[in-house]
mmCIF file of C-alpha atoms in Angstrom:
data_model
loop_
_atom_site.group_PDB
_atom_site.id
_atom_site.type_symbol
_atom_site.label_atom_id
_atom_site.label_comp_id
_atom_site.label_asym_id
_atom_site.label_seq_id
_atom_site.Cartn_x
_atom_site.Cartn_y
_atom_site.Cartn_z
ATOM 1 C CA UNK A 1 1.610 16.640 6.765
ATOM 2 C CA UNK A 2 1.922 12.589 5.971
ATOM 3 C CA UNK A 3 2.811 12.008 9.567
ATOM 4 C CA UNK A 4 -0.278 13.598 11.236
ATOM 5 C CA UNK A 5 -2.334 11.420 8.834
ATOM 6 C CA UNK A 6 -3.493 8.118 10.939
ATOM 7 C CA UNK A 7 -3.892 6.202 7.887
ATOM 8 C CA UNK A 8 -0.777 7.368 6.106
ATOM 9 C CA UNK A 9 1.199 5.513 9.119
ATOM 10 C CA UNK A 10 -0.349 2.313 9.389
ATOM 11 C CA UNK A 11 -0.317 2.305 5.496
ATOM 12 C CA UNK A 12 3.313 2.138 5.741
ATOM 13 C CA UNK A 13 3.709 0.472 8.904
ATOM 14 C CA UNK A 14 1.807 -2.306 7.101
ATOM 15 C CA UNK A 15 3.850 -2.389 4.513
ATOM 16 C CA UNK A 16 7.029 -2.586 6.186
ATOM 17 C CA UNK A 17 5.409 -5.691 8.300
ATOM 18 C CA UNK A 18 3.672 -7.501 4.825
ATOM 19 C CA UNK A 19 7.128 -7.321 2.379
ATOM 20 C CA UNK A 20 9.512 -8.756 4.624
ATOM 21 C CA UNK A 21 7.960 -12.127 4.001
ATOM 22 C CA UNK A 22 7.634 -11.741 0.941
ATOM 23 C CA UNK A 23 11.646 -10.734 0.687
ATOM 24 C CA UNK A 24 12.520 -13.951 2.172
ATOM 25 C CA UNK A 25 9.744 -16.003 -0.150
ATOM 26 C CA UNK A 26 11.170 -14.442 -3.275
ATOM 27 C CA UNK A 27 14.767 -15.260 -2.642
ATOM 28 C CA UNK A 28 14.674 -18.863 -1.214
ATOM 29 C CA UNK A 29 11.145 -20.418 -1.641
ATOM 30 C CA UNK A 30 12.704 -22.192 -4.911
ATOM 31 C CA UNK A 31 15.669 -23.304 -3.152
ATOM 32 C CA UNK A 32 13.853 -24.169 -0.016
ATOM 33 C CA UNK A 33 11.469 -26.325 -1.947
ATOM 34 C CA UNK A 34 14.542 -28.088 -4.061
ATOM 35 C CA UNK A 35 16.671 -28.453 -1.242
ATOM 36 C CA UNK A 36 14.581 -28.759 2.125
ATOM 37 C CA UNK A 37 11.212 -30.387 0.416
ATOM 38 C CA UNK A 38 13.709 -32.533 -1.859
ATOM 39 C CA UNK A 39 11.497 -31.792 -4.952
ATOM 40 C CA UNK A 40 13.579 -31.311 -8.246
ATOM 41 C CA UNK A 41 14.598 -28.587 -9.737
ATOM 42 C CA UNK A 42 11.651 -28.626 -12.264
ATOM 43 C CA UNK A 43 9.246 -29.092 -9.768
ATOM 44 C CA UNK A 44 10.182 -26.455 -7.602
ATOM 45 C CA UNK A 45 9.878 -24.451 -10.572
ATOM 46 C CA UNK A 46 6.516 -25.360 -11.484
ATOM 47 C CA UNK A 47 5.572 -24.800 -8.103
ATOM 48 C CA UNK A 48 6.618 -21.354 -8.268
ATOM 49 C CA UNK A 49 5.530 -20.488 -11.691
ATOM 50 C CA UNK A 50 1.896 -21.646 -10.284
ATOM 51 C CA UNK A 51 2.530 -19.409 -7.059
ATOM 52 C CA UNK A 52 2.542 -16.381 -9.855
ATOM 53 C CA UNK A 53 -0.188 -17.400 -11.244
ATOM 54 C CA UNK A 54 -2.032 -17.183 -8.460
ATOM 55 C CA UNK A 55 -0.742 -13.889 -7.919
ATOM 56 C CA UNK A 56 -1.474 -12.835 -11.020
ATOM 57 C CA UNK A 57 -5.215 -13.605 -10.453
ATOM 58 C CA UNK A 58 -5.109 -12.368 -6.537
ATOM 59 C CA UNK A 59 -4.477 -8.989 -7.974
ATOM 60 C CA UNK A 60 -7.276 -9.134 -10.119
ATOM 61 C CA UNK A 61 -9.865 -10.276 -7.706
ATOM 62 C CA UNK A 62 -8.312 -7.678 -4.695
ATOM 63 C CA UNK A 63 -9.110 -5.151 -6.678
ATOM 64 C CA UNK A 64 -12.533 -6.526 -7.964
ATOM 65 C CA UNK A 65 -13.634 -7.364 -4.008
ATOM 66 C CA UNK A 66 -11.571 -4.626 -2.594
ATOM 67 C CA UNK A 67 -13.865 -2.131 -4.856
ATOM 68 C CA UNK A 68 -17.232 -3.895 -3.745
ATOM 69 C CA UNK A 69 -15.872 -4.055 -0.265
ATOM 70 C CA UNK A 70 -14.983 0.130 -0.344
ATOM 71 C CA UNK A 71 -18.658 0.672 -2.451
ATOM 72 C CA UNK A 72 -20.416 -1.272 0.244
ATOM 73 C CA UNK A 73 -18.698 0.347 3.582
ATOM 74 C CA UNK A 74 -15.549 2.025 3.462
ATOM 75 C CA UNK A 75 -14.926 0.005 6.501
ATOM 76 C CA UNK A 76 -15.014 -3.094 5.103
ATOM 77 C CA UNK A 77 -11.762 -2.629 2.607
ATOM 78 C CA UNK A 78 -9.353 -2.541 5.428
ATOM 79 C CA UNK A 79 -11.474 -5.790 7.189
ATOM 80 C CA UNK A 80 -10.895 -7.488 3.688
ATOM 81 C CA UNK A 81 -7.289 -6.411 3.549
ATOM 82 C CA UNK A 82 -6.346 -7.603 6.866
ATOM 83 C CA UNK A 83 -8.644 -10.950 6.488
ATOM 84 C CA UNK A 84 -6.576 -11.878 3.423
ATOM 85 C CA UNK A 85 -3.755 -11.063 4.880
ATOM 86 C CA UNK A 86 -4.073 -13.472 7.702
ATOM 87 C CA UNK A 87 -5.640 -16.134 6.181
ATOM 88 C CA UNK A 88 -3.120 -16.135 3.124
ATOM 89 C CA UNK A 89 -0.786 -17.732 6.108
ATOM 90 C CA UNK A 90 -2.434 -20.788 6.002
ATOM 91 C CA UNK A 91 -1.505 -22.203 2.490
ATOM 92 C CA UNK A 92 1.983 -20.726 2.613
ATOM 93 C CA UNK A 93 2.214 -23.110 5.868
ATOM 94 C CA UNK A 94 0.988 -25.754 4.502
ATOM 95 C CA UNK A 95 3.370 -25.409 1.574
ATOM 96 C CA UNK A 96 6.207 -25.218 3.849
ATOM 97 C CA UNK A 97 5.625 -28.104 6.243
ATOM 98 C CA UNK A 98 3.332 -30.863 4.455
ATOM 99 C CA UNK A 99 5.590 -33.875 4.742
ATOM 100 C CA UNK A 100 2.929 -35.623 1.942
ATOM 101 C CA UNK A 101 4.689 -34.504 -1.057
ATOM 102 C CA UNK A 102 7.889 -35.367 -3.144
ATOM 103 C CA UNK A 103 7.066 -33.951 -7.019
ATOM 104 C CA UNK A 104 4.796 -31.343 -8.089
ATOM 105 C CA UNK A 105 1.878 -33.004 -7.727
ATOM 106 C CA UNK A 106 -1.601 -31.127 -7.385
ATOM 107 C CA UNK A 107 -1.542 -30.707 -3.618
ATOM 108 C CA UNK A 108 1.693 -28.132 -3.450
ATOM 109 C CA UNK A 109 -0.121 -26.796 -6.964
ATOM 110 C CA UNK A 110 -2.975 -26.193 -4.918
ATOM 111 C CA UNK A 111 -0.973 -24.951 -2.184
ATOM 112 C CA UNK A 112 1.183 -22.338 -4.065
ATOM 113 C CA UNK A 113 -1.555 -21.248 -5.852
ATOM 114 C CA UNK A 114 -3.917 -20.415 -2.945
ATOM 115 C CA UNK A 115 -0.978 -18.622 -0.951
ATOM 116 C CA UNK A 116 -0.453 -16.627 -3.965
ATOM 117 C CA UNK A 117 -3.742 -15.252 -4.788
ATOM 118 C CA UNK A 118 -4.577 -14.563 -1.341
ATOM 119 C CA UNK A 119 -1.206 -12.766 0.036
ATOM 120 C CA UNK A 120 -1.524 -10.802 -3.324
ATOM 121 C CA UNK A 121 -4.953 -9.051 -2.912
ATOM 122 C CA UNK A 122 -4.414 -6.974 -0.411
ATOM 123 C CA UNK A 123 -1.650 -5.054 -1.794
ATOM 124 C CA UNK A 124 -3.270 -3.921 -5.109
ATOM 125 C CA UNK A 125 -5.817 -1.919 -2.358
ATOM 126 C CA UNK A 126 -2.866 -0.282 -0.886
ATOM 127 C CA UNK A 127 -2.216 2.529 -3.249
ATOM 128 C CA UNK A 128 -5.922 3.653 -3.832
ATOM 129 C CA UNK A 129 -5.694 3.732 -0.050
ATOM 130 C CA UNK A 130 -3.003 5.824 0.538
ATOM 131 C CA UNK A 131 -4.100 8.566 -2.599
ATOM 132 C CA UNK A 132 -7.510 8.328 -1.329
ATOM 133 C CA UNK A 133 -6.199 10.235 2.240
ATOM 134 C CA UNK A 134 -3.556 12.626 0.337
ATOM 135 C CA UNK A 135 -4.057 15.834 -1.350
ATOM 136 C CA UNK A 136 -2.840 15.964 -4.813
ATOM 137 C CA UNK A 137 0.125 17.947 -3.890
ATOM 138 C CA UNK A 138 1.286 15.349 -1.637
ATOM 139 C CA UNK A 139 0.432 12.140 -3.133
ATOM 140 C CA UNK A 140 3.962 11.424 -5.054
ATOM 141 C CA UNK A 141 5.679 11.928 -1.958
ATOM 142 C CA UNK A 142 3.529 9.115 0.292
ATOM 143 C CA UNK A 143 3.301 6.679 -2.734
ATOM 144 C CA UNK A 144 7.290 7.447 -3.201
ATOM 145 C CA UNK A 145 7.089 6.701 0.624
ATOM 146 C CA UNK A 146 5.740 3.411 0.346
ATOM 147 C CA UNK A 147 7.791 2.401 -2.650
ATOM 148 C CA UNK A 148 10.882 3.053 -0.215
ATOM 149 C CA UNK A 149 9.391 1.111 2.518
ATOM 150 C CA UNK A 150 8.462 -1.954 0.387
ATOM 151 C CA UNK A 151 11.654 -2.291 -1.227
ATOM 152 C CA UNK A 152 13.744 -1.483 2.417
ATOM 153 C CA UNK A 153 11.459 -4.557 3.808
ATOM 154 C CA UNK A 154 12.168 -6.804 0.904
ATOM 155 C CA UNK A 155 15.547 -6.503 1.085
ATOM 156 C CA UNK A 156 15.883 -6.984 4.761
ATOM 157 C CA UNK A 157 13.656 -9.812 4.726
ATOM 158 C CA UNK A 158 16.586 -12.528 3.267
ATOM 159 C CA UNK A 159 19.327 -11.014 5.844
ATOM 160 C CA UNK A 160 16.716 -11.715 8.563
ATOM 161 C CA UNK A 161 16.326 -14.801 8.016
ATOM 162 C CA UNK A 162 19.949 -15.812 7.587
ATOM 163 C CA UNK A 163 21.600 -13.653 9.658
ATOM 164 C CA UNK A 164 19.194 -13.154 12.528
ATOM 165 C CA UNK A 165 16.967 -16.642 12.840
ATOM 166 C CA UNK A 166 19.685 -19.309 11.208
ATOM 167 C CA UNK A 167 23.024 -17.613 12.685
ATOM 168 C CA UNK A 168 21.819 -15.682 15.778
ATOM 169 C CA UNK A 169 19.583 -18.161 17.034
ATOM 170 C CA UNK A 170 20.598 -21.028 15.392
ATOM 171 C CA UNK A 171 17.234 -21.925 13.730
ATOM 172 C CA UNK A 172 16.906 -24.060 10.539
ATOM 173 C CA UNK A 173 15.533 -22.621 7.572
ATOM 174 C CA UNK A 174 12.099 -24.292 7.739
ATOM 175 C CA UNK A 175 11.478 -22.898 10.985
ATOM 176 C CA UNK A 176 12.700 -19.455 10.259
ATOM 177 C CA UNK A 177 10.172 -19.481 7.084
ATOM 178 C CA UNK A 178 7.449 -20.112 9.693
ATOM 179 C CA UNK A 179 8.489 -17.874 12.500
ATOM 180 C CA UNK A 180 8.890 -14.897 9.601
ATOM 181 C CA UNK A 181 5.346 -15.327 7.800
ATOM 182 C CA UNK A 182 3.294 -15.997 10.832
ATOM 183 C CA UNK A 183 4.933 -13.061 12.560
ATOM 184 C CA UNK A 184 4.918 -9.915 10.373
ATOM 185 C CA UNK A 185 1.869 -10.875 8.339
ATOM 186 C CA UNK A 186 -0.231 -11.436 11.587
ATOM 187 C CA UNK A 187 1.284 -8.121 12.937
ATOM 188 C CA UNK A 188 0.071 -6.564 9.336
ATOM 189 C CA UNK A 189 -3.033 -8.159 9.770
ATOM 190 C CA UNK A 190 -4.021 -6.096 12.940
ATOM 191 C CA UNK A 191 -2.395 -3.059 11.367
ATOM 192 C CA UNK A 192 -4.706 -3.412 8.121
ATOM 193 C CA UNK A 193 -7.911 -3.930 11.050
ATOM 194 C CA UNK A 194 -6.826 -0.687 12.870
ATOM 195 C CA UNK A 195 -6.759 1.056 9.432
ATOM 196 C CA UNK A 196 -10.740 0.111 9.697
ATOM 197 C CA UNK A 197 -11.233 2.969 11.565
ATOM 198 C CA UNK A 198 -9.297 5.634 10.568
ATOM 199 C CA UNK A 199 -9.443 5.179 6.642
ATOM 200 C CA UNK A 200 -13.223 6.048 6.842
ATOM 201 C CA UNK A 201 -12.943 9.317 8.464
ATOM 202 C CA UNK A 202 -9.191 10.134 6.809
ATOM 203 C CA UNK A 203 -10.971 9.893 3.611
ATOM 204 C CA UNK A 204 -14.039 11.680 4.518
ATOM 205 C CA UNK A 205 -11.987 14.740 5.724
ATOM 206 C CA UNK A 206 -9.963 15.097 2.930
ATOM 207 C CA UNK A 207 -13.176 15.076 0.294
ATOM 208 C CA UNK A 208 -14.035 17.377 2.017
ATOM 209 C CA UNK A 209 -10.780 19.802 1.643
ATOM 210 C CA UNK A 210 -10.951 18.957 -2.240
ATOM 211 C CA UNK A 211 -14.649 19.967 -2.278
ATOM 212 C CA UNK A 212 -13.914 23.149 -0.722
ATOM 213 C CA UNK A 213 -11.162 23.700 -3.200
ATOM 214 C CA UNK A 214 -13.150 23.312 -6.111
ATOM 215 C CA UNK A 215 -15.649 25.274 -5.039
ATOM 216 C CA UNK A 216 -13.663 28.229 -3.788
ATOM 217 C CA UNK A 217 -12.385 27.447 -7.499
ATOM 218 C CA UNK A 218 -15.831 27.818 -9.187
ATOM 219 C CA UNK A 219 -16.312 30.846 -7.231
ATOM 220 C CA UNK A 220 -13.205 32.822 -7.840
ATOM 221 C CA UNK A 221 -14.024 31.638 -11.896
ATOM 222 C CA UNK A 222 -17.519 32.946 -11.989
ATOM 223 C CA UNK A 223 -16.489 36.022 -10.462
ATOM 224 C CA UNK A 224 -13.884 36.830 -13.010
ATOM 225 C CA UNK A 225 -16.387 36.046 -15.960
ATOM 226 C CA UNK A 226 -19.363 38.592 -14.200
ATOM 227 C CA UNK A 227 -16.903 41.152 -13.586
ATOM 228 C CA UNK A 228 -14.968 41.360 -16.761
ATOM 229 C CA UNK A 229 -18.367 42.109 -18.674
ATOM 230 C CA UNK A 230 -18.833 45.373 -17.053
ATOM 231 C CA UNK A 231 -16.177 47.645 -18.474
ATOM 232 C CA UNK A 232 -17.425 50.810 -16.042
ATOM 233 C CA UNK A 233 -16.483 49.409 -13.255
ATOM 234 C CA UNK A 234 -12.809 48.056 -14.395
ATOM 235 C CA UNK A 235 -10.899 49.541 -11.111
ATOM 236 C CA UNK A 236 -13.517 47.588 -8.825
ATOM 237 C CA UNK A 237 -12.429 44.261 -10.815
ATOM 238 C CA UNK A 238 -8.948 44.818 -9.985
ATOM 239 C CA UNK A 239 -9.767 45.062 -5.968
ATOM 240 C CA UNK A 240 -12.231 42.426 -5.910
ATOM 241 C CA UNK A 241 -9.243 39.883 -8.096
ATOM 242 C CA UNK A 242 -6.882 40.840 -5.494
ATOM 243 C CA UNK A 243 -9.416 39.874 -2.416
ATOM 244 C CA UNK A 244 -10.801 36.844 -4.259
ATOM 245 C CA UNK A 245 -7.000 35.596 -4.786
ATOM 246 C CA UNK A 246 -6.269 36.139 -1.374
ATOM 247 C CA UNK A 247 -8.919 33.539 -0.294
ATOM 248 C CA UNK A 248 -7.569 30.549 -2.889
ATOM 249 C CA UNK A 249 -4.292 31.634 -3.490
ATOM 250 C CA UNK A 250 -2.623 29.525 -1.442
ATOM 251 C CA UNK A 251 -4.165 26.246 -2.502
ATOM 252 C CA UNK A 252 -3.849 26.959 -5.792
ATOM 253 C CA UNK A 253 -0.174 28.004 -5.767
ATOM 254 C CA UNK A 254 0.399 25.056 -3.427
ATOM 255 C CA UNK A 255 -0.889 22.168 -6.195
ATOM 256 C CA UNK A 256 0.587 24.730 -9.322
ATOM 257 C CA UNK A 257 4.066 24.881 -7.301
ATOM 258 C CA UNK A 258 3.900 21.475 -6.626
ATOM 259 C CA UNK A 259 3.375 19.940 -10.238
ATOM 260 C CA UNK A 260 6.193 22.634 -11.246
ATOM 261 C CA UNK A 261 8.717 20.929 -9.272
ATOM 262 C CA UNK A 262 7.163 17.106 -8.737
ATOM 263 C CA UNK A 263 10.625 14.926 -8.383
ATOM 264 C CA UNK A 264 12.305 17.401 -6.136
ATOM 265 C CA UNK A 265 9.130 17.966 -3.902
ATOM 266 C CA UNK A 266 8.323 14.578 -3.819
ATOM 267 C CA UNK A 267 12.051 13.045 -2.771
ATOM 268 C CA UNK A 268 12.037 15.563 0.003
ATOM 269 C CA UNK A 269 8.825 15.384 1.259
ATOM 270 C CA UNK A 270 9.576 11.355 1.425
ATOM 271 C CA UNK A 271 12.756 11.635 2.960
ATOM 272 C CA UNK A 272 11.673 13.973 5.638
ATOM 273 C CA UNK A 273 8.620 11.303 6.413
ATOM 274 C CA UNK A 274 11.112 8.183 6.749
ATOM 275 C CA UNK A 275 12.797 10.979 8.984
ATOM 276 C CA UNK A 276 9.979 11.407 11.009
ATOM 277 C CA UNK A 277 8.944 8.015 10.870
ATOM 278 C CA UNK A 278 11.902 6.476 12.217
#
């Protein structure tokens, strides 16, 4: 089950906490920069074309350090996640507040770009993570899971910030911007350390299961071949298929089943997790 699965939860749990920033970031960072920074139009726009740019390049360097980090010490992914993660906040701030600048000049370039490349590498890492703890049978569900979650916390991220922080509390936008990042990315942060140590053994345990599947596998395989080449003994082949299916039948009709029926499996499976979850 996804739910028993320690890593499955904070995998999602840090994804709900990560997107809702960047909900709020894709909806008003242009507007915030025109209207509270007093920048143009065309500057804010440059500033935000460099901010995907530097995304653009964070997701190729996450996955290029998260794969040296995993090689080195499977430990060390999550630590690398959740040190991006928290350090990304810094350059987003300093975007948001630095009185200094009126045009697009290179410090908000510098800025943008930095916030962008850093809040983007931990999330390529995410989905190796989370089909790196799943059996096959199970991954579209989880990764369906966490396409849910990220989209639910994107969209709630803009009605957080205007209804919640500017209505409810009466907050101005600059300060809500603040309060949002700082507070769900530092909360992801010490999600993605937690995930430190449970990844390791989440993923040890379930090499293991697929080891022991393929080798039941082999097994049941080589004992077909050997015993279809001795026609004398053709009743013993049936009883011994029958016992030898017994032991991997289940597996293997779980995965076959499975990839029979992969949308329908998948949707449910997900829904009853968000079930759980909540």
């Amino acid at each position: 089950s996804m739910t028993t699965n320690s890593s499955n939860c904070l995998l999602m749990l840090q994804g709900l906490s990560v997107n809702i920033p960047w909900g709020v970031m894709f909806v008003f960072l242009n507007d915030f920069l025109s209207q509270e920074k007093g920048l143009s139009v065309t500057d804010a726009t440059m500033i935000i074309a460099v901010f995907g740019i530097g995304c653009a390049i964070g997701g190729i360097l996450g996955g290029f350090l998260g794969a040296l980090a995993s090689a080195a010490d499977r430990r060390y992914l999550p630590l690398f996640m959740a040190a991006t993660t928290l350090v990304g906040i810094v350059p987003f701030l300093a975007l948001l507040d630095d009185p200094s600048y009126h045009h697009a000049s290179w410090m908000p370039c510098i800025y943008a770009f930095a916030g962008g490349c850093l809040a983007s590498m931990p999330s390529v890492c995410v989905r190796p993570c989370i089909i790196n703890v799943n059996p096959p049978e199970i991954r579209g569900a989880a990764l369906t899971t966490a396409n849910l979650i990220i989209n639910a916390a994107r969209g709630a991220g803009p009605s957080l910030l205007t209804t919640m922080l500017m209505q409810g509390f009466g907050v101005d936008r600059a300060s809500g911007f603040n309060i949002i990042i700082i507070t769900f990315w530092s909360i992801a942060s010490v999600q993605l350390a937690l995930l430190a140590k449970t990844l390791p053994l989440d993923q040890e345990r379930m090499e293991t299961e697929l080891k022991s599947y393929a080798e039941a596998s082999m097994s049941m395989d080589v004992a077909y071949g050997s015993m279809s080449m001795e026609d004398s003994t053709r009743d013993g082949i049936e009883s011994y298929h029958g016992d030898a299916t017994l032991e991997c039948d289940r597996s293997l009709f779980s995965i076959e089943n499975q990839a029979s029926a992969f949308d329908a499996t998948a949707a449910k499976q997900s829904l009853e997790f968000m079930g759980e979850s909540l």
